[in-house]
Amino acid sequence: MKKIPLIDIRSFLAIVTFGLLLVVLAACGSSSADSAEKPEEIRLDYAYYSPTSLVLKKFGWAEEEFKEDGIDVTWALSQGSNKALEFLNSDSVDFGSTAGAAALMSKANGAPIKNVYLYSKPEWTALVTNKDSGITSVQDLKGKKVAATLGTDPYIFLLRTLDAEGVSPDDIEIVNLQHGDGASALTSGSVDAWAGLDPHMARLELESGAELFYRNADFNTYGFLNVREEFAEKYPEYVERVIKVYEKARKWAIENPDELAELVAEEAGISVDVAKIQMERNDFSQPVPGDVQKTAILEAGKVLQAGEVIKADADIEKLTDELIDPSFAEEVVE
């Protein structure tokens, strides 16, 4: 029997070993690719106070973005920041649209959320009263009923306004109503004033001559797109891809103001004239959160803390830093 040279045996074993190694590596790579985590669905909210969310939903750009991944996109209507935060806290949505200060309040109460994008800088709230009500200043609210939706930017706007004008919240009766109900209560005379929110506010201006007797754009906190921290930690790539489609919607909104007003009117069931007023009070130019937003949220947080809405021992600065995370938007926004 012919002997196989020792060198040939060694070469054969080396080849076999190398082949097995390639098989193992391929299997590992396949396993890694197969197990690369991706969500089964991405759950977004849409809101009449977030015009870019309406654009995104209308054109189906999120669905297009994730179709090849086999990821479903589902939508939930947020009637206000408080509802969006309820959805986020109950794990009913992955992304929720809120006012910045409302997000801070929720964060202070332990909500596991972070702001990763700005859908607009709105002047979406003011203090509103009926024509000929006799209310012309914040001082005139003493002893009056004022409607506001607790936990939302109009409510926070009301508290900041009272603080700035030296009026105690105890001097008025705050009636907790959802935004649309607050508008109706003002029209019917059930309340004397209302911390309004567009588009309801713009509608009352046109339909009943309601007057915005106190305005301060700086007291309106920004429109935040919040994500659940768990989602952001698990699927950072998909956070960036959601921002990518939001960016497409933002640019469309800037380039098509008339069509945007028509879309908002259609979705919210309001007139185009009302929608135009609402859109004129939105600035879509700055989508990346940063120091300006942190300053605005800090100031709102101080008032909320003084009003015992946020606990006295809460570290507002730390909460703000934990809430606002520009890193995802910085990777996407050109």
Coordinates of C-alpha atoms in Angstrom, one line a residue:
M1 CA 0.0 0.0 0.0
K2 CA 1.4 3.3 -1.0
K3 CA 2.1 5.7 1.9
I4 CA 0.7 9.2 1.7
P5 CA 3.4 11.6 2.3
L6 CA 3.1 13.4 5.7
I7 CA 3.2 16.8 4.0
D8 CA 0.2 15.8 1.9
I9 CA -1.8 14.7 5.0
R10 CA -1.0 18.0 6.6
S11 CA -2.1 19.9 3.5
F12 CA -5.3 17.9 3.3
L13 CA -6.1 18.5 7.0
A14 CA -5.4 22.2 6.6
I15 CA -7.7 22.5 3.6
V16 CA -10.5 20.6 5.4
T17 CA -10.0 22.8 8.5
F18 CA -10.1 25.9 6.4
G19 CA -13.2 24.7 4.7
L20 CA -14.9 24.0 8.0
L21 CA -13.9 27.4 9.2
L22 CA -15.5 29.0 6.2
V23 CA -18.7 27.1 6.7
V24 CA -18.8 28.1 10.4
L25 CA -18.1 31.7 9.5
A26 CA -20.8 31.7 6.8
A27 CA -23.3 30.2 9.2
C28 CA -22.4 32.7 11.9
G29 CA -22.8 35.5 9.3
S30 CA -26.1 34.2 8.1
S31 CA -27.3 33.8 11.7
S32 CA -26.1 37.3 12.5
A33 CA -27.9 38.7 9.4
D34 CA -31.0 36.7 10.2
S35 CA -31.0 37.7 13.8
A36 CA -30.2 41.4 13.0
E37 CA -32.9 43.0 15.0
K38 CA -35.6 44.9 13.2
P39 CA -39.1 45.8 14.3
E40 CA -42.1 43.9 13.0
E41 CA -43.9 47.2 12.7
I42 CA -43.3 50.8 13.2
R43 CA -46.1 52.7 15.0
L44 CA -46.4 56.4 14.3
D45 CA -48.8 59.0 15.5
Y46 CA -50.3 61.8 13.4
A47 CA -51.8 64.9 14.7
Y48 CA -53.5 68.0 13.3
Y49 CA -51.0 70.1 15.2
S50 CA -48.2 68.3 13.4
P51 CA -48.6 69.2 9.7
T52 CA -45.6 67.1 8.6
S53 CA -47.1 64.0 10.1
L54 CA -50.2 64.6 8.0
V55 CA -48.0 64.9 4.9
L56 CA -46.2 61.7 5.7
K57 CA -49.4 59.8 6.3
K58 CA -51.1 61.2 3.2
F59 CA -48.3 60.2 0.7
G60 CA -47.4 56.8 2.3
W61 CA -43.7 57.6 2.4
A62 CA -43.1 55.7 5.6
E63 CA -44.8 52.6 4.1
E64 CA -42.6 52.9 1.0
E65 CA -39.5 53.2 3.1
F66 CA -40.0 50.1 5.1
K67 CA -41.8 47.9 2.5
E68 CA -38.8 45.9 1.4
D69 CA -37.9 45.2 5.0
G70 CA -41.3 43.6 5.5
I71 CA -42.1 46.1 8.3
D72 CA -45.7 47.3 8.7
V73 CA -46.4 50.9 9.4
T74 CA -49.4 51.7 11.6
W75 CA -50.9 55.1 12.6
A76 CA -52.7 56.5 15.7
L77 CA -54.4 59.9 15.9
S78 CA -53.1 62.0 18.8
Q79 CA -55.7 64.6 19.8
G80 CA -53.2 66.5 21.9
S81 CA -49.7 66.1 23.6
N82 CA -51.3 64.4 26.5
K83 CA -52.8 61.7 24.3
A84 CA -49.5 61.2 22.4
L85 CA -47.7 60.8 25.7
E86 CA -50.2 58.3 26.9
F87 CA -49.6 56.3 23.7
L88 CA -45.9 56.4 24.2
N89 CA -46.1 55.5 27.9
S90 CA -48.4 52.6 27.2
D91 CA -46.3 51.3 24.4
S92 CA -49.1 51.9 21.9
V93 CA -46.8 53.9 19.5
D94 CA -43.1 54.1 18.9
F95 CA -43.1 57.8 17.9
G96 CA -45.3 60.5 19.3
S97 CA -45.8 64.2 18.4
T98 CA -45.9 66.6 21.4
A99 CA -45.1 70.0 22.5
G100 CA -41.7 70.2 24.1
A101 CA -42.8 71.3 27.6
A102 CA -45.4 68.5 27.7
A103 CA -42.6 66.0 26.9
L104 CA -40.6 67.4 29.8
M105 CA -43.5 67.0 32.2
S106 CA -43.8 63.4 31.1
K107 CA -40.1 62.8 31.4
A108 CA -40.1 64.2 34.9
N109 CA -42.8 61.6 35.8
G110 CA -40.5 58.8 34.5
A111 CA -41.6 58.5 30.9
P112 CA -38.9 56.6 28.9
I113 CA -38.8 59.0 25.9
K114 CA -36.4 61.2 24.1
N115 CA -36.9 64.0 21.5
V116 CA -35.1 63.2 18.3
Y117 CA -36.5 65.6 15.8
L118 CA -38.5 68.9 15.5
Y119 CA -41.5 68.7 13.2
S120 CA -42.0 72.5 13.5
K121 CA -41.6 75.7 15.6
P122 CA -45.2 76.7 16.0
E123 CA -47.0 79.6 17.6
W124 CA -49.9 77.3 18.1
T125 CA -51.3 78.6 21.4
A126 CA -52.5 81.9 22.8
L127 CA -55.1 83.0 25.3
V128 CA -58.4 83.5 23.6
T129 CA -61.7 85.1 24.6
N130 CA -64.9 86.0 22.8
K131 CA -65.4 89.3 21.1
D132 CA -66.9 91.9 23.4
S133 CA -66.1 89.8 26.5
G134 CA -64.4 92.7 28.2
I135 CA -61.3 90.6 28.8
T136 CA -58.3 92.5 27.3
S137 CA -55.5 91.5 29.7
V138 CA -54.3 88.6 31.8
Q139 CA -55.3 90.6 34.9
D140 CA -58.9 90.5 33.7
L141 CA -58.9 86.7 34.2
K142 CA -59.0 86.9 38.0
G143 CA -62.2 85.2 39.2
K144 CA -62.8 83.8 35.7
K145 CA -63.1 80.3 34.2
V146 CA -60.3 79.4 31.8
A147 CA -60.4 76.2 29.7
A148 CA -57.1 74.3 29.1
T149 CA -56.0 70.8 28.4
L150 CA -53.8 69.7 31.3
G151 CA -50.4 68.4 30.3
T152 CA -50.3 70.2 27.0
D153 CA -48.6 73.3 25.6
P154 CA -51.6 75.5 25.9
Y155 CA -51.9 74.6 29.6
I156 CA -48.2 75.3 30.1
F157 CA -48.5 78.5 28.1
L158 CA -51.3 79.6 30.5
L159 CA -49.1 78.9 33.6
R160 CA -46.1 80.8 32.1
T161 CA -48.4 83.7 31.2
L162 CA -49.9 83.9 34.6
D163 CA -46.4 83.8 36.1
A164 CA -45.1 86.5 33.8
E165 CA -48.1 88.8 34.5
G166 CA -48.1 88.3 38.3
V167 CA -51.4 86.4 38.5
S168 CA -51.7 83.3 40.6
P169 CA -53.3 80.1 39.2
D170 CA -55.4 80.2 42.4
D171 CA -56.9 83.5 41.1
I172 CA -58.7 81.7 38.2
E173 CA -60.6 78.5 37.8
I174 CA -58.9 76.2 35.3
V175 CA -61.3 73.9 33.6
N176 CA -59.7 70.8 32.1
L177 CA -61.1 70.2 28.6
Q178 CA -59.7 68.6 25.5
H179 CA -58.8 71.3 22.9
G180 CA -61.9 71.0 20.7
D181 CA -64.1 70.9 23.8
G182 CA -62.4 74.0 25.2
A183 CA -63.1 75.9 21.9
S184 CA -66.8 74.9 22.1
A185 CA -67.0 75.9 25.8
L186 CA -65.7 79.3 24.9
T187 CA -68.2 79.7 22.1
S188 CA -71.1 78.7 24.3
G189 CA -70.0 80.9 27.2
S190 CA -69.3 78.0 29.6
V191 CA -65.9 79.5 30.1
D192 CA -64.6 83.1 30.0
A193 CA -61.3 82.3 28.2
W194 CA -59.4 79.5 26.7
A195 CA -55.8 78.5 26.3
G196 CA -56.3 77.8 22.7
L197 CA -54.6 75.5 20.2
D198 CA -54.6 75.6 16.4
P199 CA -56.5 74.8 14.3
H200 CA -59.4 75.3 16.7
M201 CA -58.0 78.7 17.6
A202 CA -57.8 79.9 14.0
R203 CA -61.3 78.6 13.3
L204 CA -62.8 80.6 16.2
E205 CA -61.0 83.7 14.9
L206 CA -62.7 83.4 11.6
E207 CA -66.1 82.0 12.6
S208 CA -66.9 83.9 15.7
G209 CA -64.5 86.8 15.8
A210 CA -62.7 85.3 18.9
E211 CA -59.8 87.4 20.0
L212 CA -56.3 86.3 20.9
F213 CA -55.8 88.8 23.7
Y214 CA -52.4 87.5 24.9
R215 CA -49.7 86.2 22.5
N216 CA -46.1 85.4 23.2
A217 CA -44.4 83.2 20.6
D218 CA -41.5 82.5 23.0
F219 CA -43.9 80.8 25.4
N220 CA -44.8 78.2 22.8
T221 CA -42.4 75.3 23.1
Y222 CA -41.3 73.5 20.0
G223 CA -43.0 70.6 18.2
F224 CA -41.1 67.5 19.4
L225 CA -41.1 64.1 17.7
N226 CA -40.5 61.7 20.6
V227 CA -39.4 58.1 20.4
R228 CA -39.6 55.5 23.1
E229 CA -36.1 55.0 24.5
E230 CA -36.4 51.2 24.2
F231 CA -37.0 51.5 20.5
A232 CA -34.2 54.0 20.0
E233 CA -31.7 51.7 21.8
K234 CA -32.8 48.6 20.0
Y235 CA -33.3 50.0 16.5
P236 CA -31.2 53.2 16.1
E237 CA -31.0 52.7 12.3
Y238 CA -34.8 52.7 12.1
V239 CA -35.0 55.9 14.1
E240 CA -32.8 57.6 11.5
R241 CA -35.0 56.2 8.7
V242 CA -38.2 57.5 10.3
I243 CA -36.5 60.9 10.5
K244 CA -35.5 60.5 6.9
V245 CA -39.1 60.3 5.8
Y246 CA -40.1 63.1 8.1
E247 CA -37.4 65.2 6.4
K248 CA -39.1 64.4 3.0
A249 CA -42.4 65.6 4.5
R250 CA -40.8 68.8 6.0
K251 CA -39.3 69.8 2.7
W252 CA -42.5 69.1 0.8
A253 CA -44.3 71.3 3.4
I254 CA -41.9 74.2 2.8
E255 CA -42.1 73.9 -1.0
N256 CA -45.9 73.5 -1.2
P257 CA -47.6 75.9 1.3
D258 CA -50.9 76.1 -0.5
E259 CA -51.2 72.3 -0.9
L260 CA -50.2 71.9 2.7
A261 CA -53.0 74.1 3.8
E262 CA -55.4 72.1 1.7
L263 CA -54.1 68.9 3.1
V264 CA -54.5 70.1 6.7
A265 CA -58.0 71.3 5.9
E266 CA -58.9 68.0 4.5
E267 CA -57.5 65.9 7.3
A268 CA -58.7 68.1 10.2
G269 CA -62.1 68.8 8.6
I270 CA -61.6 72.5 8.7
S271 CA -61.7 75.2 6.0
V272 CA -58.7 76.1 3.9
D273 CA -58.8 79.6 5.3
V274 CA -58.5 78.3 8.8
A275 CA -55.7 75.9 7.7
K276 CA -53.8 78.8 6.1
I277 CA -53.8 80.8 9.3
Q278 CA -52.5 77.7 11.2
M279 CA -49.8 77.1 8.7
E280 CA -48.7 80.7 8.8
R281 CA -48.0 80.2 12.5
N282 CA -45.6 77.3 11.8
D283 CA -41.9 77.5 11.0
F284 CA -40.5 74.4 9.4
S285 CA -36.9 75.7 9.0
Q286 CA -35.2 74.0 11.9
P287 CA -35.6 70.3 12.4
V288 CA -32.6 69.5 14.5
P289 CA -33.1 69.9 18.3
G290 CA -30.4 71.7 20.2
D291 CA -29.4 74.4 22.6
V292 CA -32.3 76.8 21.7
Q293 CA -34.8 74.1 22.5
K294 CA -33.1 73.2 25.7
T295 CA -33.2 76.8 26.9
A296 CA -36.9 77.0 26.0
I297 CA -37.7 73.8 27.9
L298 CA -35.6 74.8 30.9
E299 CA -37.6 78.0 31.2
A300 CA -40.9 76.2 30.9
G301 CA -39.6 73.6 33.5
K302 CA -38.8 76.3 36.0
V303 CA -42.4 77.6 35.9
L304 CA -43.9 74.2 36.1
Q305 CA -41.7 73.4 39.0
A306 CA -42.7 76.6 40.8
G307 CA -46.3 75.7 40.1
E308 CA -45.7 72.3 41.7
V309 CA -46.6 70.6 38.4
I310 CA -43.1 69.1 38.4
K311 CA -41.7 67.9 41.7
A312 CA -39.5 70.4 43.6
D313 CA -36.6 67.9 43.8
A314 CA -36.6 67.2 40.1
D315 CA -33.3 68.1 38.3
I316 CA -34.8 70.1 35.3
E317 CA -31.4 70.6 33.6
K318 CA -30.6 66.9 33.8
L319 CA -34.1 65.9 32.6
T320 CA -33.8 68.3 29.7
D321 CA -30.4 66.9 28.7
E322 CA -31.8 63.3 28.8
L323 CA -34.9 64.3 26.9
I324 CA -33.3 66.2 23.9
D325 CA -31.1 64.0 21.7
P326 CA -30.0 65.6 18.4
S327 CA -27.7 62.7 17.4
F328 CA -30.2 60.9 15.2
A329 CA -31.3 64.0 13.3
E330 CA -27.7 65.2 12.9
E331 CA -27.0 62.0 11.0
V332 CA -29.9 62.6 8.6
V333 CA -30.6 66.3 8.1
E334 CA -28.4 67.8 5.4

